[in-house]
Short mmCIF file of C-alpha atoms in Angstrom, two decimals:
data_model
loop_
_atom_site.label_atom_id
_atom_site.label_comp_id
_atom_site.label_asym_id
_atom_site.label_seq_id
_atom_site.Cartn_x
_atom_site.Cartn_y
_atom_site.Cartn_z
CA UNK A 15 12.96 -11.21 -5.00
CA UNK A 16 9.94 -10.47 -2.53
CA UNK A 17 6.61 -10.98 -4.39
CA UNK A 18 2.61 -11.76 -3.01
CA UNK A 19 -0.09 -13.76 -4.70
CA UNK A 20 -3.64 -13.47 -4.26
CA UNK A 21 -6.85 -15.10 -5.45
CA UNK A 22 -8.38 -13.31 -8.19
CA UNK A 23 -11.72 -11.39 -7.63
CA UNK A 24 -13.95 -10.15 -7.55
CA UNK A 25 -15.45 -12.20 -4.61
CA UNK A 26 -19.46 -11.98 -4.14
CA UNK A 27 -20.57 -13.23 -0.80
CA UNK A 28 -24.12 -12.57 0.53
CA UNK A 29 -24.26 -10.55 4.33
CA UNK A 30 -23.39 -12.74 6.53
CA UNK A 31 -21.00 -15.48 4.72
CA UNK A 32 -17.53 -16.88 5.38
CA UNK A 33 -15.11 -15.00 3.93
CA UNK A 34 -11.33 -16.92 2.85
CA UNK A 35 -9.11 -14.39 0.70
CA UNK A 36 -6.28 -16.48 -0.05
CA UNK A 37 -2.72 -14.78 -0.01
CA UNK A 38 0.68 -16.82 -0.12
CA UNK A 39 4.37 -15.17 -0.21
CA UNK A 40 7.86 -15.29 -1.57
CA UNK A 41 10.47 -13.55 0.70
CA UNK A 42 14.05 -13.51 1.94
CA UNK A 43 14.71 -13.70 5.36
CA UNK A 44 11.82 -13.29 7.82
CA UNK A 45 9.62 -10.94 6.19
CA UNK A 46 6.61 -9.04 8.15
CA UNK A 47 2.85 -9.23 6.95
CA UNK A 48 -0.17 -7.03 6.63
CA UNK A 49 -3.27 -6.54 5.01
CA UNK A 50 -4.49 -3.55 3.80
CA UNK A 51 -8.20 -2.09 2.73
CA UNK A 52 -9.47 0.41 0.40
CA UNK A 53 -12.61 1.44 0.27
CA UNK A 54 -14.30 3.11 -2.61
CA UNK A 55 -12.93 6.09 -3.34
CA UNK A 56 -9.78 5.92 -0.56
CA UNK A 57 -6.78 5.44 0.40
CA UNK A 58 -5.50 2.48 1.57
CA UNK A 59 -6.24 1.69 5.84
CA UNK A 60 -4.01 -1.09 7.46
CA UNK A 61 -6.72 -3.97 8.64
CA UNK A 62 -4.37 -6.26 10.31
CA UNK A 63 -0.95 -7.53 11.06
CA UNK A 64 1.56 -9.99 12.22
CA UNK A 65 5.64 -9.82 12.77
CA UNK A 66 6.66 -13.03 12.89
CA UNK A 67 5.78 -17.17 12.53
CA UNK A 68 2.36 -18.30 13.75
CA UNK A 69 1.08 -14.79 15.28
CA UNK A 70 -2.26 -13.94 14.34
CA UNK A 71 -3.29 -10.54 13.44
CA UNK A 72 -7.13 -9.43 13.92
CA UNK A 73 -9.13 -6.55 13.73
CA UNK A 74 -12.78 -5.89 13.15
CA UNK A 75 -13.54 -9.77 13.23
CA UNK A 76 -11.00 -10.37 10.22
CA UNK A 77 -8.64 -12.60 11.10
CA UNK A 78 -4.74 -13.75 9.77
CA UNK A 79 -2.24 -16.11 11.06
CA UNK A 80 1.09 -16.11 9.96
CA UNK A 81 1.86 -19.54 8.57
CA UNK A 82 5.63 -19.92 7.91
CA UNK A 83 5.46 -23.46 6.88
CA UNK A 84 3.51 -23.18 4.04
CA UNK A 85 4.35 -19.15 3.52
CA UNK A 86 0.41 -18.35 3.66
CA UNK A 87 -1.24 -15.47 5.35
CA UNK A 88 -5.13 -16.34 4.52
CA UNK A 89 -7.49 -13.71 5.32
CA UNK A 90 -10.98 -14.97 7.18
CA UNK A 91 -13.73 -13.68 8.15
CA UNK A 92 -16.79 -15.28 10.01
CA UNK A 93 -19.65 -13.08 9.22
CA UNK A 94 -19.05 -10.40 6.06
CA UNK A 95 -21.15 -7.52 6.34
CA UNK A 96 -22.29 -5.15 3.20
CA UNK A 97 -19.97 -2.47 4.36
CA UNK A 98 -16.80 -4.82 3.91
CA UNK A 99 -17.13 -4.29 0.36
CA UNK A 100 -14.09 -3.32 -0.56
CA UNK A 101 -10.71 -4.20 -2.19
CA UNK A 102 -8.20 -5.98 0.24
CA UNK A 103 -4.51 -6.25 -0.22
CA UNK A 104 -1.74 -8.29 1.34
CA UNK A 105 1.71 -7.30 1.51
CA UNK A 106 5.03 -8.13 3.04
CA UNK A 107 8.00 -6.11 4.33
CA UNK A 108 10.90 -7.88 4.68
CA UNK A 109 14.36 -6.88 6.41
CA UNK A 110 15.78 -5.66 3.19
CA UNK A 111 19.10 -3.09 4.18
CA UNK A 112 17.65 0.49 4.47
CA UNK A 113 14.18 -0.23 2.43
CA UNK A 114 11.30 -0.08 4.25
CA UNK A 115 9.07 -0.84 1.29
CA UNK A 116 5.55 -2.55 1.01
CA UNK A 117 5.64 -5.64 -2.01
CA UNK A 118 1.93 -5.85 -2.61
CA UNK A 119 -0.33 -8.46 -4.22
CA UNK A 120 -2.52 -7.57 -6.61
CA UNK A 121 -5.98 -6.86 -4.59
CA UNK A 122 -8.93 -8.92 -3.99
CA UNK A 123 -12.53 -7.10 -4.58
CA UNK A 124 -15.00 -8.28 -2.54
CA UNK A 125 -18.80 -7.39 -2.89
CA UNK A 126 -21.18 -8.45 -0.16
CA UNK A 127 -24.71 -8.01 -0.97
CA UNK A 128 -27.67 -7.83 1.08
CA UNK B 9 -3.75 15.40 13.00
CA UNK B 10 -4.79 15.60 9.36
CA UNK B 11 -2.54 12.25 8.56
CA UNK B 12 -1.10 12.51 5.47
CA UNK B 13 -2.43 14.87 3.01
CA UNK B 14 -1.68 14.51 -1.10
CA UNK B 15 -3.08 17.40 -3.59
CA UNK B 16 -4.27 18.10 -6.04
CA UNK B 17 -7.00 15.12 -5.71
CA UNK B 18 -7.82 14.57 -10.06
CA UNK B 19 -5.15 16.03 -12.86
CA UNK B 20 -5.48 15.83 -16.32
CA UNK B 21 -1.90 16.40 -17.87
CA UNK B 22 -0.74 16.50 -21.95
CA UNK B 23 2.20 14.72 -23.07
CA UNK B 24 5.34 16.51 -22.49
CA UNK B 25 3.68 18.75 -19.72
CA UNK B 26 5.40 18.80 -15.51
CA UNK B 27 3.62 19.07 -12.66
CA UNK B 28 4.46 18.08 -9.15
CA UNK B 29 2.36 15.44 -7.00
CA UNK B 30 2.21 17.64 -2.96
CA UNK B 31 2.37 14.49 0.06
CA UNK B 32 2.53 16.11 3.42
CA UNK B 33 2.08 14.42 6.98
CA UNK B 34 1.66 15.89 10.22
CA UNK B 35 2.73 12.44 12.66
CA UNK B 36 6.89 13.60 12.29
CA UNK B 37 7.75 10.05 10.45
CA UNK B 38 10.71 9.43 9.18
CA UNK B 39 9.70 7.36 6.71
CA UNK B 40 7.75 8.32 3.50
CA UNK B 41 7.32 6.85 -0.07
CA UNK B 42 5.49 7.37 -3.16
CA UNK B 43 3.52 4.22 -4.88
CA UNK B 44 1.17 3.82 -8.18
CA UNK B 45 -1.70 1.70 -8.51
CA UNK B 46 -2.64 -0.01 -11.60
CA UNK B 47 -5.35 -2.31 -12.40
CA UNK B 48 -4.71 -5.87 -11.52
CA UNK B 49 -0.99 -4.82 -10.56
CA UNK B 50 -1.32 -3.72 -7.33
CA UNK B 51 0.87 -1.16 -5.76
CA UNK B 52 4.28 -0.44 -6.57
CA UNK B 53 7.20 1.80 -5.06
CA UNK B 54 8.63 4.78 -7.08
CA UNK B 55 10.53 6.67 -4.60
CA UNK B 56 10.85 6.62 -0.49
CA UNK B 57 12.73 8.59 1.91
CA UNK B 58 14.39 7.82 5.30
CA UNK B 59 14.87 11.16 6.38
CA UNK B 60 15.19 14.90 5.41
CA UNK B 61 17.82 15.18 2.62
CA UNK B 62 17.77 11.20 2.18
CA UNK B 63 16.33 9.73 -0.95
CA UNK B 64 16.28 6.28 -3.33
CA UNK B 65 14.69 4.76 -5.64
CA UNK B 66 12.09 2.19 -5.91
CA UNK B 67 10.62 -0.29 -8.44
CA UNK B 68 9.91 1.88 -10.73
CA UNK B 69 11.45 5.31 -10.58
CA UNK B 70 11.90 6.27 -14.17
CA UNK B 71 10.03 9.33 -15.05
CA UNK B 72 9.81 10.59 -11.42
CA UNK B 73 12.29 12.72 -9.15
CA UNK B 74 11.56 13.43 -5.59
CA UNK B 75 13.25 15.16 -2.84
CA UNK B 76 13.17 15.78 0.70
CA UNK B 77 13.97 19.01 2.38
CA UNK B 78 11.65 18.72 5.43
CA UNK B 79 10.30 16.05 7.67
CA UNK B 80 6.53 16.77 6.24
CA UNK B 81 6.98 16.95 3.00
CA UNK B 82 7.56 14.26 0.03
CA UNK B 83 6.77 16.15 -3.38
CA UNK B 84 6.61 13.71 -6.38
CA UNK B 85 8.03 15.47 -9.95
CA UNK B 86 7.20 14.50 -13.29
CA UNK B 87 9.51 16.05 -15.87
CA UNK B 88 7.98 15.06 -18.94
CA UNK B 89 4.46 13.58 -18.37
CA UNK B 90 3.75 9.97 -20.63
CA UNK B 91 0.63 8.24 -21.38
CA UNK B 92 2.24 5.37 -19.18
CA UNK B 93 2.11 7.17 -16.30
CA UNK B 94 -1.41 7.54 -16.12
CA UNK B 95 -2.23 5.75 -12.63
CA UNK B 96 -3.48 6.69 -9.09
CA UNK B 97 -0.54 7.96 -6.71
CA UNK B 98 -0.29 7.02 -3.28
CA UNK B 99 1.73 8.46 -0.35
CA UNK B 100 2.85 6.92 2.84
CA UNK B 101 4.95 7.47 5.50
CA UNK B 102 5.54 5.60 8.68
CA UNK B 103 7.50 6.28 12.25
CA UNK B 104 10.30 4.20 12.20
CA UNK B 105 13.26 3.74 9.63
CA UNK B 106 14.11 0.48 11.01
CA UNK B 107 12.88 -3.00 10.92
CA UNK B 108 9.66 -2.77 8.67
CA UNK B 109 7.37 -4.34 11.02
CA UNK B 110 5.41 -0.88 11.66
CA UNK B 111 2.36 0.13 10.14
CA UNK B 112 2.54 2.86 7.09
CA UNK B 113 -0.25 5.52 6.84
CA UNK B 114 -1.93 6.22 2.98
CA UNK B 115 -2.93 9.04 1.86
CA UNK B 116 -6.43 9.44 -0.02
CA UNK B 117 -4.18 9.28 -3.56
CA UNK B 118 -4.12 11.61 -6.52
CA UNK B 119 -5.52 10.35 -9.38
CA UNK B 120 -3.69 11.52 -12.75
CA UNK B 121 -4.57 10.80 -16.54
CA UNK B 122 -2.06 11.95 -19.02
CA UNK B 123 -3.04 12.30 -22.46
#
């Protein structure tokens, strides 16, 4: 079956650190792969995504490339503000008949302080 | 466009007790589905829906029933509330029934504590 690893958090980076969230997959076929955020209190926001082998997603300086190869979807960042705190997940579709479905790993917190 | 909507937003049930879990969305998608979150498990599919009057089951659909009589709306029913299904409930729904590369939308989540 489809499944999604993540490093375990939480993650504590000071304002203005690299940020790495590790994320590696097992899927049938060629599956689709996003990230998601939740902030405190919310429900969870798509940050990124990418479709197929070597795209790269980005959005609000986060960063993902689809690596088939080594079935790895790392998230990075370059510069981690405090309001990235959050909890980030990664997840997979794949092209399962009539299942449109989300598998998703277990969350990464990350706390950036000032 | 309010998105999609879930009430009530906190419920305390008993053992034994029903209630229903309201999901609405306002963007005509085809597509909507019911996850809980646990601690350090992620989310995980109870129910989805392809359509008005199309329903299946998920991961872990035991305890739940769902239907779908309109494009909006996606209740979640629990017949006979159990301390095991104390989580927070999530509802989604995207455009398109086919090919799973599009984005789903969350609601804000209902957050329910059975004791």
């Amino acid at each position: 079956g489809n499944s999604v690893t993540q490093m375990e958090g939480p993650v504590t980076l000071s304002e203005e650190a690299f940020l790495t969230i590790n994320c590696t997959y097992t899927a049938t076929g060629y599956p689709s792969l996003f990230w998601y955020v939740q902030y405190p209190g919310e429900g969870l926001q798509l940050l990124l995504k990418a479709t197929k082998a070597d795209d790269k997603g980005s959005n609000k300086g986060f960063e993902a490339t689809y690596r088939k190869e080594t079935t790895s979807f790392h998230l990075e960042k370059g510069s981690v503000q405090v309001s990235d705190s959050a909890v980030y997940f990664c997840a997979l579709t794949s092209p399962d008949t009539g299942r449109r479905a989300l598998t998703f790993g277990s969350g990464t917190r990350l706390q950036v302080q000032p | 466009n309010a998105g999609v909507t879930q009430t009530p937003k906190f419920q305390v049930l008993k053992t034994g007790q029903s209630m229903t879990l309201q999901c609405a969305q306002d963007m005509n998608h085809e597509y909507m589905s019911w996850y809980r979150q646990d601690p350090g498990m992620g989310l995980r599919l109870i129910h989805y829906s392809v359509g008005a009057g199309i329903t299946d089951q998920g991961e872990v659909p035991n305890g739940y029933n769902v239907s779908r009589s309109t494009t909006e709306d996606f209740p979640l029913r629990l017949l006979s509330a159990a301390p095991s299904q104390t989580s927070v409930y999530f509802c989604a729904s995207s455009y398109s029934r086919t090919a799973g590369k599009e984005t789903q939308y969350f609601g804000p989540g209902t957050r329910l504590l059975v004791l």
